[in-house]
Short mmCIF file of C-alpha atoms in Angstrom, two decimals:
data_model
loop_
_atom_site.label_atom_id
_atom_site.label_comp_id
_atom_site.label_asym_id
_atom_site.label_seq_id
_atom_site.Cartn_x
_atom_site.Cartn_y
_atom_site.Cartn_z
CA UNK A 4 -40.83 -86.55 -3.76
CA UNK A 5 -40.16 -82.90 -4.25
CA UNK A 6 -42.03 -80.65 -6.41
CA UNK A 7 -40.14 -77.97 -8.28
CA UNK A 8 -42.24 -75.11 -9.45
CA UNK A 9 -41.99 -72.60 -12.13
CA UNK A 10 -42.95 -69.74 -9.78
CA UNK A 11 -42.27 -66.86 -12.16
CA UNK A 12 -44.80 -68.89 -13.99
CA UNK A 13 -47.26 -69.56 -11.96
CA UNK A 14 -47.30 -66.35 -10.15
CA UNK A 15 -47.96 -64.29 -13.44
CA UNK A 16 -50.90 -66.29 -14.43
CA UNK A 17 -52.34 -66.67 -11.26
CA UNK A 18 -51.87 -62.91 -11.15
CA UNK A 19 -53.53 -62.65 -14.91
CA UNK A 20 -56.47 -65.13 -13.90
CA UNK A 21 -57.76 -62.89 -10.39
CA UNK A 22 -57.71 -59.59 -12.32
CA UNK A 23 -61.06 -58.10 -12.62
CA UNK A 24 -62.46 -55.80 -14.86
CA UNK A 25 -65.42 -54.16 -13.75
CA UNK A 26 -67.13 -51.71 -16.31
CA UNK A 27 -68.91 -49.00 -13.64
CA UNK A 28 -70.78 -47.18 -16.91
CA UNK A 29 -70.65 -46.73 -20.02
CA UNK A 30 -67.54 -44.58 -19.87
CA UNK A 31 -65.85 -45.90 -16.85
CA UNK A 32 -64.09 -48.90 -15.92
CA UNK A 33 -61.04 -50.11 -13.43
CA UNK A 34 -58.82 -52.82 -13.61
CA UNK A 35 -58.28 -54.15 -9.76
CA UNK A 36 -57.16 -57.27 -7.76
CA UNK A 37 -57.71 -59.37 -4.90
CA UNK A 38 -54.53 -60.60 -3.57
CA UNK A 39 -55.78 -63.25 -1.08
CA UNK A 40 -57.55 -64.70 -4.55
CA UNK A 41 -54.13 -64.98 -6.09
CA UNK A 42 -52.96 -66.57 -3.35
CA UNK A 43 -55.94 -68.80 -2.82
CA UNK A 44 -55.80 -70.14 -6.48
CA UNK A 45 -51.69 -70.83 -6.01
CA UNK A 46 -52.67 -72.70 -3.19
CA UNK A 47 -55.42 -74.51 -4.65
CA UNK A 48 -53.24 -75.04 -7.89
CA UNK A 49 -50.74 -76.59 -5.94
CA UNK A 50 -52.90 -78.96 -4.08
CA UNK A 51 -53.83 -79.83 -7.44
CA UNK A 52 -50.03 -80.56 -8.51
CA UNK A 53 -50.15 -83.03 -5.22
CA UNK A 54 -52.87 -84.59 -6.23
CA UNK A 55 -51.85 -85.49 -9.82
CA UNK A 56 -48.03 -86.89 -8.95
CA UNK A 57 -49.93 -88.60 -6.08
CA UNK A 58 -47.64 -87.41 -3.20
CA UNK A 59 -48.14 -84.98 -0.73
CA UNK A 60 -43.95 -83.82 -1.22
CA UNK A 61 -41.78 -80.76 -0.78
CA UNK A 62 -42.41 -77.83 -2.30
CA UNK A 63 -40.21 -75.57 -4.06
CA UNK A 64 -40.78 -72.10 -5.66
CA UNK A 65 -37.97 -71.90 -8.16
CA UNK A 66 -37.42 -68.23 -8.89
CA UNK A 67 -35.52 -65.53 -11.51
CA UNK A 68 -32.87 -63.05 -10.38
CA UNK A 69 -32.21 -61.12 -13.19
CA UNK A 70 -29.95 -60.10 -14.99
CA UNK A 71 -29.33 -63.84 -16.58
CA UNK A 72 -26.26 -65.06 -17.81
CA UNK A 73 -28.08 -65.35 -21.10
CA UNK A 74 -27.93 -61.21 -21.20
CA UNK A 75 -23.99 -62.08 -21.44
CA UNK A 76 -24.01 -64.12 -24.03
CA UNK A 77 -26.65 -62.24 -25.89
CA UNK A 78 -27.32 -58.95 -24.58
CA UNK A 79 -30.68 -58.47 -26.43
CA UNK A 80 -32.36 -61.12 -24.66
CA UNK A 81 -35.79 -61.13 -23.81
CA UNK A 82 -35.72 -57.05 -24.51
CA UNK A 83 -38.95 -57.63 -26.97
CA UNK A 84 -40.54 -58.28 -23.89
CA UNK A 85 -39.57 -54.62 -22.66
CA UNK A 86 -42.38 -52.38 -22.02
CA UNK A 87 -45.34 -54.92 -21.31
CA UNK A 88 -47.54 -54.81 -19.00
CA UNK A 89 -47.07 -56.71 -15.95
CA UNK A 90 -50.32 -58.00 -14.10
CA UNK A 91 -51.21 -56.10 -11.07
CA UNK A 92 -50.02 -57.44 -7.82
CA UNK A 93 -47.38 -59.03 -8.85
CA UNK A 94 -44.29 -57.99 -7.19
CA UNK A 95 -46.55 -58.08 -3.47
CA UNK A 96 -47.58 -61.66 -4.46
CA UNK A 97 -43.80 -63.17 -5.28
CA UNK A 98 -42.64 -61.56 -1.75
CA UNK A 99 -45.74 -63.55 -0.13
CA UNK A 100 -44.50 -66.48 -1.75
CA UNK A 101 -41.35 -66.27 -0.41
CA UNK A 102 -42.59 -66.15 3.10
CA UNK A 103 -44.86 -69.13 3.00
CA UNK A 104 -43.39 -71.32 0.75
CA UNK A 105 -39.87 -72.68 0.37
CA UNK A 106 -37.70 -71.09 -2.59
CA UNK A 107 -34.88 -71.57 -4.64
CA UNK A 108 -33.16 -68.95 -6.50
CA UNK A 109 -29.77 -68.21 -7.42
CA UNK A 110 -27.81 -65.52 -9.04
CA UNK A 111 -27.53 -64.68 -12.87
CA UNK A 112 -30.33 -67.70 -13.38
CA UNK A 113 -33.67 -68.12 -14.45
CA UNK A 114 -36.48 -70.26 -13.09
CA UNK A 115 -35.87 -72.44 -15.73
CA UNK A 116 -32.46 -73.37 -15.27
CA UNK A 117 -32.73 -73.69 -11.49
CA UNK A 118 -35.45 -76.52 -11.85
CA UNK A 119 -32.86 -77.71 -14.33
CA UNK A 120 -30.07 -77.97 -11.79
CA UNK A 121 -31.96 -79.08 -8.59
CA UNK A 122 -33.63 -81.90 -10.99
CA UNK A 123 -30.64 -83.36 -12.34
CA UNK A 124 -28.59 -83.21 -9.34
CA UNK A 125 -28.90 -84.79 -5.92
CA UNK A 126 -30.49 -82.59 -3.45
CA UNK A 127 -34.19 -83.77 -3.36
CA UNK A 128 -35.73 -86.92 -4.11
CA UNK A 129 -37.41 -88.05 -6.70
CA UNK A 130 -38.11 -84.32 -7.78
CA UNK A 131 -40.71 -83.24 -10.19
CA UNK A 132 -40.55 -79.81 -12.47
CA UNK A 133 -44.01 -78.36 -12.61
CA UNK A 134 -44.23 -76.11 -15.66
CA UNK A 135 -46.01 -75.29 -18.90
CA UNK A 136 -43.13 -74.20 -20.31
CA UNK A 137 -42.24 -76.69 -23.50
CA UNK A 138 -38.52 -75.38 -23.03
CA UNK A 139 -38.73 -77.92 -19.77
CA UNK A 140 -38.55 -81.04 -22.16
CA UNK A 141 -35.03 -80.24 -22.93
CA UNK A 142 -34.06 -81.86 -19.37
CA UNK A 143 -33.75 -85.09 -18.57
CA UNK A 144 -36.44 -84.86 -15.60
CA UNK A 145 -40.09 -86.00 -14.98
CA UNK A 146 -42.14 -83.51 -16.21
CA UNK A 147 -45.93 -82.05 -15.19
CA UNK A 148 -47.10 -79.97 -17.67
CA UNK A 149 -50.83 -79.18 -17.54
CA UNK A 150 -52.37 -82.42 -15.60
CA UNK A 151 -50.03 -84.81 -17.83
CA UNK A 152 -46.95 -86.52 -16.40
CA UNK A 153 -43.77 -87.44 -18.34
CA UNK A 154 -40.39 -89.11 -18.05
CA UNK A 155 -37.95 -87.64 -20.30
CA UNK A 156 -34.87 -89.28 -20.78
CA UNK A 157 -31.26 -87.58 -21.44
CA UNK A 158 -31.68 -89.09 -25.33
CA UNK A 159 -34.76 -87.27 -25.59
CA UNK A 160 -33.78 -84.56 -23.55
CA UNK A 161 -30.55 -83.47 -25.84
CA UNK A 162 -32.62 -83.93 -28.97
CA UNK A 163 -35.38 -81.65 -28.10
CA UNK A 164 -32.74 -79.25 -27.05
CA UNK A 165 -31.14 -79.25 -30.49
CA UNK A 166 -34.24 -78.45 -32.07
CA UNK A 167 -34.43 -75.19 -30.35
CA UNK A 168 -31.34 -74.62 -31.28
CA UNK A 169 -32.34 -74.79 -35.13
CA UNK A 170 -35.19 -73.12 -34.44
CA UNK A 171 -34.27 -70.80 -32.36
CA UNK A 172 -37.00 -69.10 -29.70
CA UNK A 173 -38.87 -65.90 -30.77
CA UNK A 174 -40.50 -65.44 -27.49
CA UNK A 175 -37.05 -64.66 -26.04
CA UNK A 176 -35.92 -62.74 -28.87
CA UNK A 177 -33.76 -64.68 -30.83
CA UNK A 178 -33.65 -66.76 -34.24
CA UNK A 179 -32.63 -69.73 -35.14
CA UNK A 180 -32.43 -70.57 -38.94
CA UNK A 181 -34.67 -68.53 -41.06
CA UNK A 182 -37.51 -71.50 -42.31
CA UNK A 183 -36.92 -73.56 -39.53
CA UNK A 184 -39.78 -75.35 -37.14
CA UNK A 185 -40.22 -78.18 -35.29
CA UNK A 186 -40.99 -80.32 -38.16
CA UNK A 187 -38.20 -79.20 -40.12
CA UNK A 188 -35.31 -79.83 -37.62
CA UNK A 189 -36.87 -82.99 -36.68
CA UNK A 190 -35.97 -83.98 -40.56
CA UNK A 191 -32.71 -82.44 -40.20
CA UNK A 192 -31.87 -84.48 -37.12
CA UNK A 193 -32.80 -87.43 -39.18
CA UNK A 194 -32.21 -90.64 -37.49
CA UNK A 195 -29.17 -89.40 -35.54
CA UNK A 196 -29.42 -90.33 -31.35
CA UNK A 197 -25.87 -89.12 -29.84
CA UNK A 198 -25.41 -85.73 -29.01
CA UNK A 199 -21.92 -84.95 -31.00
CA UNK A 200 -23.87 -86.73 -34.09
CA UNK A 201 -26.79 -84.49 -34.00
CA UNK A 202 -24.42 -81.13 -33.20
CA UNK A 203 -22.57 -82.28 -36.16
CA UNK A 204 -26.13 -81.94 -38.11
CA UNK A 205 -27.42 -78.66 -36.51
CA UNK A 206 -23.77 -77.37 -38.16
CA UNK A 207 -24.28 -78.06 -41.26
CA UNK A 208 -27.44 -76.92 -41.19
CA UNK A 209 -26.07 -72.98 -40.11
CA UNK A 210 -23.61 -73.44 -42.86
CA UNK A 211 -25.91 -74.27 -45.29
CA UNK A 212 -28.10 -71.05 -44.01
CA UNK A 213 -24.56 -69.35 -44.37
CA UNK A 214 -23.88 -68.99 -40.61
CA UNK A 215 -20.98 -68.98 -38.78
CA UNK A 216 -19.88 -71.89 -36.34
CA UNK A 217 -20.04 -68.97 -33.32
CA UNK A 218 -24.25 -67.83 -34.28
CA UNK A 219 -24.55 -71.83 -33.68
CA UNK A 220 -22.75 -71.88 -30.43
CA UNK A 221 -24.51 -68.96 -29.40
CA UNK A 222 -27.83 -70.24 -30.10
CA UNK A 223 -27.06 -73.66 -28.41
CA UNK A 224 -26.17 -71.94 -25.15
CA UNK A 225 -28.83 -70.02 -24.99
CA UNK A 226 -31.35 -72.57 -25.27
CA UNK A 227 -29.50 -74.83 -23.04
CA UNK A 228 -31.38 -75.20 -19.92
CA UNK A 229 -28.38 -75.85 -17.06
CA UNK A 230 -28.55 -79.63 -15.50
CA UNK A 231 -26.32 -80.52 -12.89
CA UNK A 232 -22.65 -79.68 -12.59
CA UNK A 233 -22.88 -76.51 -14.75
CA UNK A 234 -23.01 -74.01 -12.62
CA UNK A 235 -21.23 -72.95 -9.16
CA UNK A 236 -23.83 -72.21 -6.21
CA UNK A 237 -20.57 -70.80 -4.68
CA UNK A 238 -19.04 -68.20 -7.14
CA UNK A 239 -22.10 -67.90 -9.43
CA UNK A 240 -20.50 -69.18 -12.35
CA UNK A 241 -22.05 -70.41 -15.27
CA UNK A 242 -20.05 -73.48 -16.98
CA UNK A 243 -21.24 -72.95 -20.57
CA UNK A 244 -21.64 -76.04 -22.55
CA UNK A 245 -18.49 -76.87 -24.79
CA UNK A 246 -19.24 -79.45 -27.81
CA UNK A 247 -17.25 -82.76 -26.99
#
C-alpha cells in the first residue's frame, strides 16, 4: 500500500494550525511559529493516515511546481488567490519535507493531478490519495478524506467530474454556468452513466446558457484531474482530454 499525500495541503494547514498569536498588552501582539510543531503534527497526522487505511505503507508527498498547465489553458487561474497571505513557515517547512519524506512532483502539474497520475497508473500498489480536497472524487482511486475511506469507481469518477464542469470552481477562479450547483447538474446529468452521453448533456446545457462549444471544453479541461497516460514524465507534456 502506498499513501499519496496532498502535501501542498497538508503543509499549509499544518502551517495555519501551529501559528500562535500571543497578545503581549493591550496594544501589542506577534504572530510567530514553531517549526518542529509543524513538523510534529505532519508526523503525527500521518501516523494517523496509517492507522485509518490499516497499513503501515509508503509514503508520498505529492507536490506543485508552478506554473500549471492550467495557466495555459486559462491564464487567469487561481490569480484571485494573488495577494493572500501565506502562513508563516511555510516555504522552510515544504524543503524539510522534502528531505525526510519521499516526494513526487513534476513539471507544469499540481498536487492534484500528480496523485491523479501515480493512482491510476502502475507504479505503487494499492495506492491511496490522502486529501480533503472534494476535487479528488473526480478519480477513479480510493480516497481518504478526513478519517473516511472510499472507493470511487471510473463511472462515478467521470460523473463527478462533469459536474464541475457545469459548475465550474470559484475557488480557482473560474465559472461554470451562471445558476449552476451540485444539485442542479446532478438533474441535468439525469440518468445518463457513459461519459460521451453525459458530455453530450453538459453541451446542451452551455448552449442553452448561450455558450460556445470552446468555454465548455475549456472548463472540462480545467477541472480534469490527469489519470494515467495523460501526461509525459519525459517531455512534460500534458495530453489534454479530447471528447470521443
Amino acid at each position: 500500500m502506498t499513501l499519496l499525500i496532498d502535501a501542498d495541503w497538508l503543509c499549509y494547514s499544518s502551517c495555519c494550525a501551529c501559528e500562535q498569536d500571543v497578545r503581549w498588552d493591550e496594544w501589542c501582539h506577534t504572530l510567530h511559529l514553531d517549526e518542529r510543531d509543524v513538523l510534529d503534527l505532519i508526523a503525527t497526522k500521518l501516523e494517523l493516515y496509517q492507522e485509518i487505511s490499516g497499513d503501515k505503507g509508503k509514503i508520498v508527498m505529492c507536490f506543485t511546481e508552478y506554473p500549471t498547465f492550467r495557466h495555459t489553458i486559462f491564464p487567469n487561474y487561481k490569480s484571485n488567490r494573488a495577494g493572500r497571505r501565506k502562513p508563516l513557515g511555510l516555504k522552510n517547512i515544504i524543503e524539510a519535507i522534502a528531505r525526510y519524506y519521499n516526494v513526487a512532483a513534476f513539471p507544469g502539474l499540481e498536487a492534484d493531478d500528480v496523485m491523479g497520475l501515480l493512482s491510476t497508473g502502475d507504479r505503487y500498489t494499492q495506492p491511496i490519495i490522502v486529501s480533503a480536497d472534494k476535487d479528488m472524487r473526480t478519480i477513479p482511486c480510493t480516497l481518504l478524506r478526513g478519517e473516511e475511506m472510499e472507493i470511487i469507481s471510473k463511472k462515478k469518477a467521470d460523473r463527478n467530474w462533469m459536474i464541475q464542469t457545469l459548475t465550474g470552481d470559484k475557488t480557482d477562479g473560474f465559472d461554470g454556468l451562471a445558476g449552476v450547483g451540485p444539485v442542479t447538474a446532478e438533474k441535468i446529468l439525469g440518468d445518463s452513466e457513459s461519459l460521451p452521453a453525459m458530455w453530450n448533456k453538459v453541451l446542451t446545457a452551455y448552449e442553452k446558457k448561450k455558450l460556445s462549444y470552446t468555454s465548455a471544453i475549456q472548463t472540462a479541461r480545467l477541472t480534469r484531474i490527469l489519470r494515467d497516460g495523460e501526461y509525459n514524465f519525459t517531455t512534460g507534456e500534458v495530453s489534454l482530454w479530447e471528447p470521443a
